[in-house]
Amino acid sequence: MSERRIELEVLRYSPERDREPRFQSYTVPCLDEWVVLDALNHVKDHLDTTLSYRWSCHMAVCGSCGMMVNGEPTLACKAFVRDYPDRIRVEPLANFPIERDLVTVMDDFMEKLARVKPWLIPGEDKTLGSGEHRQTPAELKRFKQYTMCINCMLCYSACPEYGLVPEFLGPAAIALAHRYNLDSRDGGRAERQEIIARDEAVWQCSFVGACSEVCPKHVDPAGALQQVKLASTVDWYREHLLPWVKK
Amino acid sequence: MPKSNKPIVWGLFAAGGTVTAFITPVLVVLTLLAAAGHVPDLLTYDRLHAFAAHWIGKAVLFGIVFLSLWHAAHRLRITLHDFGIRGDALVAVVVYLFAAAGSVASAVTLLRI
Ligand code: FES
């Protein structure tokens, strides 16, 4: 088993102690198959128990280990150390306030996520007894890609618009709204449009596309947002030019 | 906060983007061909003049020029925003005025043919 020593430069910040964030370096002997999260766990277990960071699944499904690895928003459990140089700099996700070390405050995202009602709002009144809401494979395919989102917030961290305009509803929330809007069983589109078709929502997006580049689950939020723009434009013309036509 | 009215500018921008993506490469190739002295029969001066003289031809040409200019103006507006230049209102007025001026110029030119 080959072992490689890397310098792990970790951003440290403790609100009680530090006036501003600083970097602390650890020398970590890494195995070839290690990811950055393994290196952090090594630090926590053997070198410095005070280091704080979030993680849970270690397999890119829980979405809690997002951080900046050499300046790029990345899941620490998906970033293989062998793909990086000997010096790896780890920082908390950009565009979010730091709570402590690599842990960020996610309140803004959580509030925005809830605002788009990312759940199924049944399109027809159906009692439990009358059976399932059936869906064809083709209907499923329309939105399946957008269900892959794990709320890791890498897209918010990569998005320059979110960095510039904190009110921006952001990639993941709008992509998730789109996911439910496309669902044949859902009837909540009109409600969600009131939220996502605003200036500080989908129209804040300038299609930089960084969100889709960093997305670890290939959701392609940038694509979803362009589709939302197109659908909202059709809505707009319908509402303003043909107000008598029912949706 | 109500729904946005951005669809007006974005709809034209998207249409312009589509037009630009399809037409511009063709125009570049044709211009290079013409520069090299190979003007296809279909695109001789007389034929193009006749095309631009007909009202459908005028409408098509105006549509292409207007949408492309609008697309470019809006793209520039967004790019400046992405570069961190604040003052969107001023930027918007300036770039859209350029697009409008170019469109009016092309309309005048077309109508005189
Ligand atoms: S630990 Fe769950 S996504 Fe990385």
mmCIF file of C-alpha atoms and ligand atoms in Angstrom:
data_model
loop_
_atom_site.group_PDB
_atom_site.id
_atom_site.type_symbol
_atom_site.label_atom_id
_atom_site.label_comp_id
_atom_site.label_asym_id
_atom_site.label_seq_id
_atom_site.Cartn_x
_atom_site.Cartn_y
_atom_site.Cartn_z
ATOM 1 C CA MET A 1 0.000 0.000 0.000
ATOM 2 C CA SER A 2 1.513 3.268 -1.057
ATOM 3 C CA GLU A 3 1.463 6.125 1.371
ATOM 4 C CA ARG A 4 1.916 9.770 0.544
ATOM 5 C CA ARG A 5 2.479 12.640 2.912
ATOM 6 C CA ILE A 6 0.416 15.665 2.157
ATOM 7 C CA GLU A 7 0.238 19.081 3.751
ATOM 8 C CA LEU A 8 -3.368 19.716 4.667
ATOM 9 C CA GLU A 9 -3.994 23.424 5.137
ATOM 10 C CA VAL A 10 -7.265 23.772 6.944
ATOM 11 C CA LEU A 11 -9.141 26.967 7.632
ATOM 12 C CA ARG A 12 -9.750 27.322 11.334
ATOM 13 C CA TYR A 13 -12.146 29.697 12.975
ATOM 14 C CA SER A 14 -13.639 29.662 16.398
ATOM 15 C CA PRO A 15 -16.025 32.526 17.112
ATOM 16 C CA GLU A 16 -15.120 32.582 20.820
ATOM 17 C CA ARG A 17 -11.382 32.666 20.263
ATOM 18 C CA ASP A 18 -10.501 34.063 16.859
ATOM 19 C CA ARG A 19 -11.098 37.544 15.550
ATOM 20 C CA GLU A 20 -10.719 36.227 12.039
ATOM 21 C CA PRO A 21 -10.130 32.903 10.296
ATOM 22 C CA ARG A 22 -6.612 31.518 10.024
ATOM 23 C CA PHE A 23 -5.004 28.507 8.394
ATOM 24 C CA GLN A 24 -3.525 25.572 10.230
ATOM 25 C CA SER A 25 -1.312 22.992 8.547
ATOM 26 C CA TYR A 26 -1.253 19.290 9.268
ATOM 27 C CA THR A 27 1.042 16.701 7.766
ATOM 28 C CA VAL A 28 -1.090 13.692 6.947
ATOM 29 C CA PRO A 29 0.146 10.290 5.710
ATOM 30 C CA CYS A 30 -2.466 9.396 3.105
ATOM 31 C CA LEU A 31 -3.190 6.062 1.494
ATOM 32 C CA ASP A 32 -3.689 5.985 -2.230
ATOM 33 C CA GLU A 33 -7.421 5.379 -2.023
ATOM 34 C CA TRP A 34 -8.067 8.124 0.501
ATOM 35 C CA VAL A 35 -10.381 11.011 -0.118
ATOM 36 C CA VAL A 36 -9.943 14.435 1.486
ATOM 37 C CA LEU A 37 -12.523 13.450 4.102
ATOM 38 C CA ASP A 38 -10.286 10.549 5.186
ATOM 39 C CA ALA A 39 -7.433 12.989 5.629
ATOM 40 C CA LEU A 40 -9.653 15.225 7.770
ATOM 41 C CA ASN A 41 -10.783 12.238 9.811
ATOM 42 C CA HIS A 42 -7.149 11.330 10.344
ATOM 43 C CA VAL A 43 -6.501 14.817 11.679
ATOM 44 C CA LYS A 44 -9.526 14.625 13.949
ATOM 45 C CA ASP A 45 -8.669 11.153 15.257
ATOM 46 C CA HIS A 46 -4.909 11.476 15.652
ATOM 47 C CA LEU A 47 -3.690 15.057 15.448
ATOM 48 C CA ASP A 48 -6.247 17.596 16.584
ATOM 49 C CA THR A 49 -9.592 16.745 18.140
ATOM 50 C CA THR A 50 -10.753 20.364 18.056
ATOM 51 C CA LEU A 51 -11.271 20.413 14.292
ATOM 52 C CA SER A 52 -14.953 20.782 13.309
ATOM 53 C CA TYR A 53 -16.497 19.744 10.004
ATOM 54 C CA ARG A 54 -19.661 18.024 8.815
ATOM 55 C CA TRP A 55 -19.884 14.612 7.299
ATOM 56 C CA SER A 56 -21.995 11.514 7.567
ATOM 57 C CA CYS A 57 -22.259 9.007 4.735
ATOM 58 C CA HIS A 58 -18.766 9.017 3.212
ATOM 59 C CA MET A 59 -20.349 8.053 -0.123
ATOM 60 C CA ALA A 60 -21.680 11.219 -1.718
ATOM 61 C CA VAL A 61 -25.317 10.762 -0.783
ATOM 62 C CA CYS A 62 -25.907 12.809 2.366
ATOM 63 C CA GLY A 63 -24.521 16.061 1.012
ATOM 64 C CA SER A 64 -23.039 17.248 4.294
ATOM 65 C CA CYS A 65 -19.306 17.297 3.524
ATOM 66 C CA GLY A 66 -19.257 20.111 0.964
ATOM 67 C CA MET A 67 -16.195 22.352 1.288
ATOM 68 C CA MET A 68 -13.706 24.252 -0.807
ATOM 69 C CA VAL A 69 -10.855 21.955 -1.788
ATOM 70 C CA ASN A 70 -8.090 23.979 -3.422
ATOM 71 C CA GLY A 71 -10.607 26.707 -4.101
ATOM 72 C CA GLU A 72 -13.326 24.607 -5.673
ATOM 73 C CA PRO A 73 -16.629 23.594 -4.092
ATOM 74 C CA THR A 74 -16.303 19.831 -3.685
ATOM 75 C CA LEU A 75 -17.637 16.952 -1.616
ATOM 76 C CA ALA A 76 -14.720 15.993 0.626
ATOM 77 C CA CYS A 77 -15.787 12.348 0.390
ATOM 78 C CA LYS A 78 -15.594 12.411 -3.398
ATOM 79 C CA ALA A 79 -12.269 14.234 -3.730
ATOM 80 C CA PHE A 80 -9.491 11.670 -4.064
ATOM 81 C CA VAL A 81 -6.241 12.837 -2.534
ATOM 82 C CA ARG A 82 -4.311 11.255 -5.413
ATOM 83 C CA ASP A 83 -5.875 13.790 -7.777
ATOM 84 C CA TYR A 84 -4.376 16.697 -5.843
ATOM 85 C CA PRO A 85 -0.873 18.073 -5.366
ATOM 86 C CA ASP A 86 1.040 17.563 -2.117
ATOM 87 C CA ARG A 87 -0.450 20.678 -0.590
ATOM 88 C CA ILE A 88 -4.236 20.691 -0.248
ATOM 89 C CA ARG A 89 -6.076 23.698 1.065
ATOM 90 C CA VAL A 90 -9.462 23.052 2.654
ATOM 91 C CA GLU A 91 -11.902 25.871 3.440
ATOM 92 C CA PRO A 92 -15.587 26.099 4.299
ATOM 93 C CA LEU A 93 -18.012 26.538 1.388
ATOM 94 C CA ALA A 94 -17.719 30.007 -0.124
ATOM 95 C CA ASN A 95 -20.721 32.385 -0.032
ATOM 96 C CA PHE A 96 -21.849 31.085 3.381
ATOM 97 C CA PRO A 97 -21.041 32.496 6.821
ATOM 98 C CA ILE A 98 -18.659 30.369 8.876
ATOM 99 C CA GLU A 99 -19.999 28.881 12.071
ATOM 100 C CA ARG A 100 -16.784 27.181 13.128
ATOM 101 C CA ASP A 101 -13.802 25.830 11.153
ATOM 102 C CA LEU A 102 -15.267 24.067 8.099
ATOM 103 C CA VAL A 103 -18.855 24.251 9.322
ATOM 104 C CA THR A 104 -21.013 26.892 7.622
ATOM 105 C CA VAL A 105 -24.341 28.450 8.581
ATOM 106 C CA MET A 106 -26.920 26.972 6.196
ATOM 107 C CA ASP A 107 -30.025 28.822 7.421
ATOM 108 C CA ASP A 108 -30.324 30.905 4.262
ATOM 109 C CA PHE A 109 -30.442 27.852 2.012
ATOM 110 C CA MET A 110 -32.821 25.960 4.285
ATOM 111 C CA GLU A 111 -35.255 28.860 4.340
ATOM 112 C CA LYS A 112 -35.110 29.235 0.545
ATOM 113 C CA LEU A 113 -35.540 25.531 -0.010
ATOM 114 C CA ALA A 114 -38.739 25.459 2.053
ATOM 115 C CA ARG A 115 -40.036 28.526 0.227
ATOM 116 C CA VAL A 116 -40.319 26.706 -3.138
ATOM 117 C CA LYS A 117 -42.499 23.950 -1.607
ATOM 118 C CA PRO A 118 -40.296 21.048 -2.695
ATOM 119 C CA TRP A 119 -42.886 18.389 -2.143
ATOM 120 C CA LEU A 120 -45.700 16.868 -4.130
ATOM 121 C CA ILE A 121 -48.846 18.990 -4.117
ATOM 122 C CA PRO A 122 -51.390 16.511 -5.524
ATOM 123 C CA GLY A 123 -52.972 17.645 -8.754
ATOM 124 C CA GLU A 124 -56.227 15.775 -8.162
ATOM 125 C CA ASP A 125 -58.156 14.999 -5.024
ATOM 126 C CA LYS A 126 -57.812 11.307 -4.485
ATOM 127 C CA THR A 127 -58.549 9.318 -1.383
ATOM 128 C CA LEU A 128 -56.015 6.792 -0.158
ATOM 129 C CA GLY A 129 -58.465 4.018 -0.952
ATOM 130 C CA SER A 130 -58.670 4.900 -4.612
ATOM 131 C CA GLY A 131 -55.128 3.720 -5.213
ATOM 132 C CA GLU A 132 -51.773 5.014 -6.360
ATOM 133 C CA HIS A 133 -50.999 7.993 -8.522
ATOM 134 C CA ARG A 134 -49.661 6.160 -11.521
ATOM 135 C CA GLN A 135 -46.913 7.433 -13.729
ATOM 136 C CA THR A 136 -45.403 6.158 -16.960
ATOM 137 C CA PRO A 137 -41.632 5.726 -17.380
ATOM 138 C CA ALA A 138 -41.680 8.608 -19.864
ATOM 139 C CA GLU A 139 -43.345 10.869 -17.296
ATOM 140 C CA LEU A 140 -40.760 9.864 -14.717
ATOM 141 C CA LYS A 141 -37.914 10.549 -17.100
ATOM 142 C CA ARG A 142 -38.945 14.191 -17.482
ATOM 143 C CA PHE A 143 -37.869 15.067 -13.947
ATOM 144 C CA LYS A 144 -35.790 12.143 -12.656
ATOM 145 C CA GLN A 145 -32.462 13.912 -13.130
ATOM 146 C CA TYR A 146 -33.588 16.742 -10.834
ATOM 147 C CA THR A 147 -34.482 14.312 -8.045
ATOM 148 C CA MET A 148 -30.803 13.474 -7.653
ATOM 149 C CA CYS A 149 -30.089 16.691 -5.726
ATOM 150 C CA ILE A 150 -28.611 15.989 -2.273
ATOM 151 C CA ASN A 151 -28.806 19.605 -1.010
ATOM 152 C CA CYS A 152 -25.048 19.803 -0.637
ATOM 153 C CA MET A 153 -25.022 23.524 -1.535
ATOM 154 C CA LEU A 154 -21.966 23.245 -3.760
ATOM 155 C CA CYS A 155 -23.965 25.056 -6.446
ATOM 156 C CA TYR A 156 -24.634 28.033 -4.159
ATOM 157 C CA SER A 157 -20.990 28.165 -3.311
ATOM 158 C CA ALA A 158 -19.983 28.124 -6.979
ATOM 159 C CA CYS A 159 -22.609 30.630 -8.115
ATOM 160 C CA PRO A 160 -21.197 34.134 -8.599
ATOM 161 C CA GLU A 161 -24.723 35.575 -8.723
ATOM 162 C CA TYR A 162 -25.482 34.230 -5.266
ATOM 163 C CA GLY A 163 -22.207 35.734 -4.107
ATOM 164 C CA LEU A 164 -23.215 39.123 -5.504
ATOM 165 C CA VAL A 165 -26.899 39.070 -4.616
ATOM 166 C CA PRO A 166 -27.607 37.117 -1.409
ATOM 167 C CA GLU A 167 -31.388 37.364 -1.976
ATOM 168 C CA PHE A 168 -31.040 35.178 -5.086
ATOM 169 C CA LEU A 169 -33.170 32.084 -4.568
ATOM 170 C CA GLY A 170 -30.355 30.060 -6.089
ATOM 171 C CA PRO A 171 -29.739 26.991 -8.257
ATOM 172 C CA ALA A 172 -30.755 24.010 -6.104
ATOM 173 C CA ALA A 173 -34.019 25.478 -4.808
ATOM 174 C CA ILE A 174 -35.210 26.483 -8.280
ATOM 175 C CA ALA A 175 -34.090 23.184 -9.810
ATOM 176 C CA LEU A 176 -36.057 21.339 -7.136
ATOM 177 C CA ALA A 177 -39.135 23.475 -7.756
ATOM 178 C CA HIS A 178 -38.725 22.566 -11.426
ATOM 179 C CA ARG A 179 -38.530 18.893 -10.468
ATOM 180 C CA TYR A 180 -41.989 19.041 -8.872
ATOM 181 C CA ASN A 181 -43.401 21.293 -11.575
ATOM 182 C CA LEU A 182 -42.504 18.643 -14.147
ATOM 183 C CA ASP A 183 -44.085 15.818 -12.161
ATOM 184 C CA SER A 184 -47.282 14.548 -13.788
ATOM 185 C CA ARG A 185 -48.818 13.931 -10.337
ATOM 186 C CA ASP A 186 -48.198 17.468 -9.157
ATOM 187 C CA GLY A 187 -50.598 20.389 -9.287
ATOM 188 C CA GLY A 188 -48.571 23.031 -7.447
ATOM 189 C CA ARG A 189 -46.880 24.798 -10.328
ATOM 190 C CA ALA A 190 -48.947 27.993 -10.089
ATOM 191 C CA GLU A 191 -48.045 28.345 -6.396
ATOM 192 C CA ARG A 192 -44.368 27.733 -7.035
ATOM 193 C CA GLN A 193 -44.245 30.093 -9.993
ATOM 194 C CA GLU A 194 -45.239 32.912 -7.640
ATOM 195 C CA ILE A 195 -41.947 32.265 -5.850
ATOM 196 C CA ILE A 196 -39.554 31.248 -8.601
ATOM 197 C CA ALA A 197 -40.644 33.612 -11.400
ATOM 198 C CA ARG A 198 -39.596 36.724 -9.508
ATOM 199 C CA ASP A 199 -36.727 39.069 -10.194
ATOM 200 C CA GLU A 200 -34.629 37.801 -7.308
ATOM 201 C CA ALA A 201 -35.409 34.199 -8.221
ATOM 202 C CA VAL A 202 -34.870 32.612 -11.623
ATOM 203 C CA TRP A 203 -34.345 35.988 -13.318
ATOM 204 C CA GLN A 204 -31.306 36.692 -11.188
ATOM 205 C CA CYS A 205 -29.525 33.847 -12.965
ATOM 206 C CA SER A 206 -27.161 35.009 -15.703
ATOM 207 C CA PHE A 207 -26.380 31.465 -16.857
ATOM 208 C CA VAL A 208 -22.767 31.351 -15.753
ATOM 209 C CA GLY A 209 -23.191 27.585 -15.458
ATOM 210 C CA ALA A 210 -20.757 27.066 -12.569
ATOM 211 C CA CYS A 211 -23.515 25.313 -10.592
ATOM 212 C CA SER A 212 -23.720 22.508 -13.128
ATOM 213 C CA GLU A 213 -19.961 22.160 -13.268
ATOM 214 C CA VAL A 214 -19.583 21.536 -9.551
ATOM 215 C CA CYS A 215 -22.764 19.482 -9.032
ATOM 216 C CA PRO A 216 -21.613 16.069 -7.755
ATOM 217 C CA LYS A 217 -24.850 14.381 -8.823
ATOM 218 C CA HIS A 218 -25.061 15.765 -12.388
ATOM 219 C CA VAL A 219 -28.370 17.432 -11.721
ATOM 220 C CA ASP A 220 -27.503 20.270 -14.130
ATOM 221 C CA PRO A 221 -29.273 23.021 -12.203
ATOM 222 C CA ALA A 222 -28.222 25.588 -14.829
ATOM 223 C CA GLY A 223 -30.203 23.644 -17.419
ATOM 224 C CA ALA A 224 -33.208 23.499 -15.112
ATOM 225 C CA LEU A 225 -33.096 27.262 -14.604
ATOM 226 C CA GLN A 226 -33.028 27.936 -18.347
ATOM 227 C CA GLN A 227 -36.073 25.697 -18.750
ATOM 228 C CA VAL A 228 -37.797 27.607 -15.963
ATOM 229 C CA LYS A 229 -36.991 30.884 -17.722
ATOM 230 C CA LEU A 230 -38.498 29.615 -20.951
ATOM 231 C CA ALA A 231 -41.640 28.304 -19.235
ATOM 232 C CA SER A 232 -41.988 31.551 -17.259
ATOM 233 C CA THR A 233 -41.670 33.561 -20.463
ATOM 234 C CA VAL A 234 -44.457 31.524 -22.052
ATOM 235 C CA ASP A 235 -46.496 32.150 -18.871
ATOM 236 C CA TRP A 236 -45.838 35.863 -19.080
ATOM 237 C CA TYR A 237 -47.037 36.176 -22.657
ATOM 238 C CA ARG A 238 -50.053 34.054 -21.882
ATOM 239 C CA GLU A 239 -50.965 36.103 -18.827
ATOM 240 C CA HIS A 240 -50.465 39.463 -20.531
ATOM 241 C CA LEU A 241 -51.623 38.810 -24.071
ATOM 242 C CA LEU A 242 -54.278 36.148 -23.543
ATOM 243 C CA PRO A 243 -55.522 36.826 -20.004
ATOM 244 C CA TRP A 244 -58.843 35.177 -20.780
ATOM 245 C CA VAL A 245 -57.245 31.801 -21.558
ATOM 246 C CA LYS A 246 -57.336 29.542 -18.509
ATOM 247 C CA LYS A 247 -54.080 27.893 -17.540
ATOM 248 C CA MET B 1 -43.100 40.877 -4.689
ATOM 249 C CA PRO B 2 -44.908 40.047 -7.890
ATOM 250 C CA LYS B 3 -43.706 37.899 -10.743
ATOM 251 C CA SER B 4 -41.015 39.463 -12.855
ATOM 252 C CA ASN B 5 -41.457 41.283 -16.145
ATOM 253 C CA LYS B 6 -38.007 40.143 -17.252
ATOM 254 C CA PRO B 7 -39.577 37.704 -19.743
ATOM 255 C CA ILE B 8 -39.997 40.617 -22.181
ATOM 256 C CA VAL B 9 -36.281 41.264 -22.458
ATOM 257 C CA TRP B 10 -35.302 37.641 -21.958
ATOM 258 C CA GLY B 11 -37.706 36.283 -24.581
ATOM 259 C CA LEU B 12 -36.140 38.532 -27.227
ATOM 260 C CA PHE B 13 -32.689 37.658 -25.883
ATOM 261 C CA ALA B 14 -33.366 33.922 -26.162
ATOM 262 C CA ALA B 15 -34.858 34.311 -29.643
ATOM 263 C CA GLY B 16 -31.858 36.428 -30.634
ATOM 264 C CA GLY B 17 -29.487 33.821 -29.248
ATOM 265 C CA THR B 18 -31.101 31.115 -31.323
ATOM 266 C CA VAL B 19 -31.026 33.244 -34.458
ATOM 267 C CA THR B 20 -27.425 34.255 -33.836
ATOM 268 C CA ALA B 21 -26.336 30.685 -33.203
ATOM 269 C CA PHE B 22 -27.823 29.499 -36.486
ATOM 270 C CA ILE B 23 -27.253 32.479 -38.765
ATOM 271 C CA THR B 24 -23.919 33.951 -37.678
ATOM 272 C CA PRO B 25 -21.744 30.937 -38.578
ATOM 273 C CA VAL B 26 -23.452 30.775 -41.978
ATOM 274 C CA LEU B 27 -22.810 34.478 -42.553
ATOM 275 C CA VAL B 28 -19.164 34.070 -41.559
ATOM 276 C CA VAL B 29 -18.697 31.206 -44.027
ATOM 277 C CA LEU B 30 -20.486 33.073 -46.826
ATOM 278 C CA THR B 31 -18.466 36.226 -46.179
ATOM 279 C CA LEU B 32 -15.220 34.267 -46.324
ATOM 280 C CA LEU B 33 -16.380 32.597 -49.530
ATOM 281 C CA ALA B 34 -17.270 35.932 -51.061
ATOM 282 C CA ALA B 35 -13.952 37.407 -49.944
ATOM 283 C CA ALA B 36 -12.185 34.543 -51.713
ATOM 284 C CA GLY B 37 -14.111 35.371 -54.866
ATOM 285 C CA HIS B 38 -16.554 32.480 -54.794
ATOM 286 C CA VAL B 39 -20.029 33.940 -54.658
ATOM 287 C CA PRO B 40 -22.581 31.144 -55.089
ATOM 288 C CA ASP B 41 -25.075 31.771 -57.871
ATOM 289 C CA LEU B 42 -27.928 31.975 -55.403
ATOM 290 C CA LEU B 43 -26.295 34.876 -53.576
ATOM 291 C CA THR B 44 -25.295 37.217 -56.360
ATOM 292 C CA TYR B 45 -25.875 40.918 -55.812
ATOM 293 C CA ASP B 46 -28.953 41.041 -58.036
ATOM 294 C CA ARG B 47 -30.651 38.174 -56.261
ATOM 295 C CA LEU B 48 -29.898 39.488 -52.802
ATOM 296 C CA HIS B 49 -31.081 42.930 -53.844
ATOM 297 C CA ALA B 50 -34.325 41.455 -55.110
ATOM 298 C CA PHE B 51 -34.692 39.537 -51.831
ATOM 299 C CA ALA B 52 -34.205 42.703 -49.776
ATOM 300 C CA ALA B 53 -36.598 44.606 -52.024
ATOM 301 C CA HIS B 54 -39.506 42.282 -51.258
ATOM 302 C CA TRP B 55 -41.400 42.980 -48.056
ATOM 303 C CA ILE B 56 -40.926 39.427 -46.764
ATOM 304 C CA GLY B 57 -37.194 39.749 -47.327
ATOM 305 C CA LYS B 58 -37.207 43.065 -45.488
ATOM 306 C CA ALA B 59 -39.082 41.560 -42.567
ATOM 307 C CA VAL B 60 -36.701 38.606 -42.334
ATOM 308 C CA LEU B 61 -33.588 40.776 -42.519
ATOM 309 C CA PHE B 62 -34.955 43.226 -39.992
ATOM 310 C CA GLY B 63 -35.885 40.371 -37.651
ATOM 311 C CA ILE B 64 -32.378 38.937 -37.823
ATOM 312 C CA VAL B 65 -30.673 42.287 -37.263
ATOM 313 C CA PHE B 66 -32.998 43.364 -34.474
ATOM 314 C CA LEU B 67 -32.880 40.065 -32.574
ATOM 315 C CA SER B 68 -29.108 39.727 -32.922
ATOM 316 C CA LEU B 69 -28.538 43.261 -31.693
ATOM 317 C CA TRP B 70 -30.938 42.779 -28.808
ATOM 318 C CA HIS B 71 -29.230 39.538 -27.903
ATOM 319 C CA ALA B 72 -25.809 41.160 -27.945
ATOM 320 C CA ALA B 73 -27.017 44.113 -25.865
ATOM 321 C CA HIS B 74 -28.591 41.926 -23.218
ATOM 322 C CA ARG B 75 -25.568 39.613 -23.106
ATOM 323 C CA LEU B 76 -23.321 42.630 -22.609
ATOM 324 C CA ARG B 77 -25.557 43.928 -19.836
ATOM 325 C CA ILE B 78 -25.344 40.601 -17.996
ATOM 326 C CA THR B 79 -21.621 40.253 -18.605
ATOM 327 C CA LEU B 80 -20.976 43.685 -17.101
ATOM 328 C CA HIS B 81 -23.066 42.665 -14.097
ATOM 329 C CA ASP B 82 -21.023 39.459 -13.764
ATOM 330 C CA PHE B 83 -17.832 41.513 -13.858
ATOM 331 C CA GLY B 84 -19.115 43.293 -10.774
ATOM 332 C CA ILE B 85 -20.010 46.573 -12.488
ATOM 333 C CA ARG B 86 -22.973 48.018 -10.581
ATOM 334 C CA GLY B 87 -25.463 50.479 -12.017
ATOM 335 C CA ASP B 88 -27.604 48.100 -13.994
ATOM 336 C CA ALA B 89 -30.142 50.778 -14.936
ATOM 337 C CA LEU B 90 -27.565 52.945 -16.685
ATOM 338 C CA VAL B 91 -25.939 49.956 -18.391
ATOM 339 C CA ALA B 92 -29.339 48.709 -19.544
ATOM 340 C CA VAL B 93 -30.305 52.075 -21.035
ATOM 341 C CA VAL B 94 -26.993 52.430 -22.877
ATOM 342 C CA VAL B 95 -26.827 48.924 -24.367
ATOM 343 C CA TYR B 96 -30.513 48.802 -25.311
ATOM 344 C CA LEU B 97 -30.224 52.258 -26.901
ATOM 345 C CA PHE B 98 -27.405 50.911 -29.050
ATOM 346 C CA ALA B 99 -29.556 47.962 -30.076
ATOM 347 C CA ALA B 100 -32.486 50.272 -30.792
ATOM 348 C CA ALA B 101 -30.344 52.657 -32.831
ATOM 349 C CA GLY B 102 -28.948 49.783 -34.887
ATOM 350 C CA SER B 103 -32.434 48.408 -35.435
ATOM 351 C CA VAL B 104 -33.794 51.762 -36.561
ATOM 352 C CA ALA B 105 -30.827 52.198 -38.891
ATOM 353 C CA SER B 106 -31.433 48.795 -40.438
ATOM 354 C CA ALA B 107 -35.160 49.534 -40.809
ATOM 355 C CA VAL B 108 -34.417 52.831 -42.569
ATOM 356 C CA THR B 109 -31.867 51.178 -44.836
ATOM 357 C CA LEU B 110 -34.236 48.331 -45.690
ATOM 358 C CA LEU B 111 -37.125 50.669 -46.418
ATOM 359 C CA ARG B 112 -34.991 52.652 -48.833
ATOM 360 C CA ILE B 113 -34.217 49.579 -50.951
HETATM 361 S S1 FES C 1 -20.144 12.556 3.690
HETATM 362 FE FE1 FES C 1 -22.077 12.362 2.808
HETATM 363 S S2 FES C 1 -21.817 13.420 0.954
HETATM 364 FE FE2 FES C 1 -19.825 13.403 1.729
#
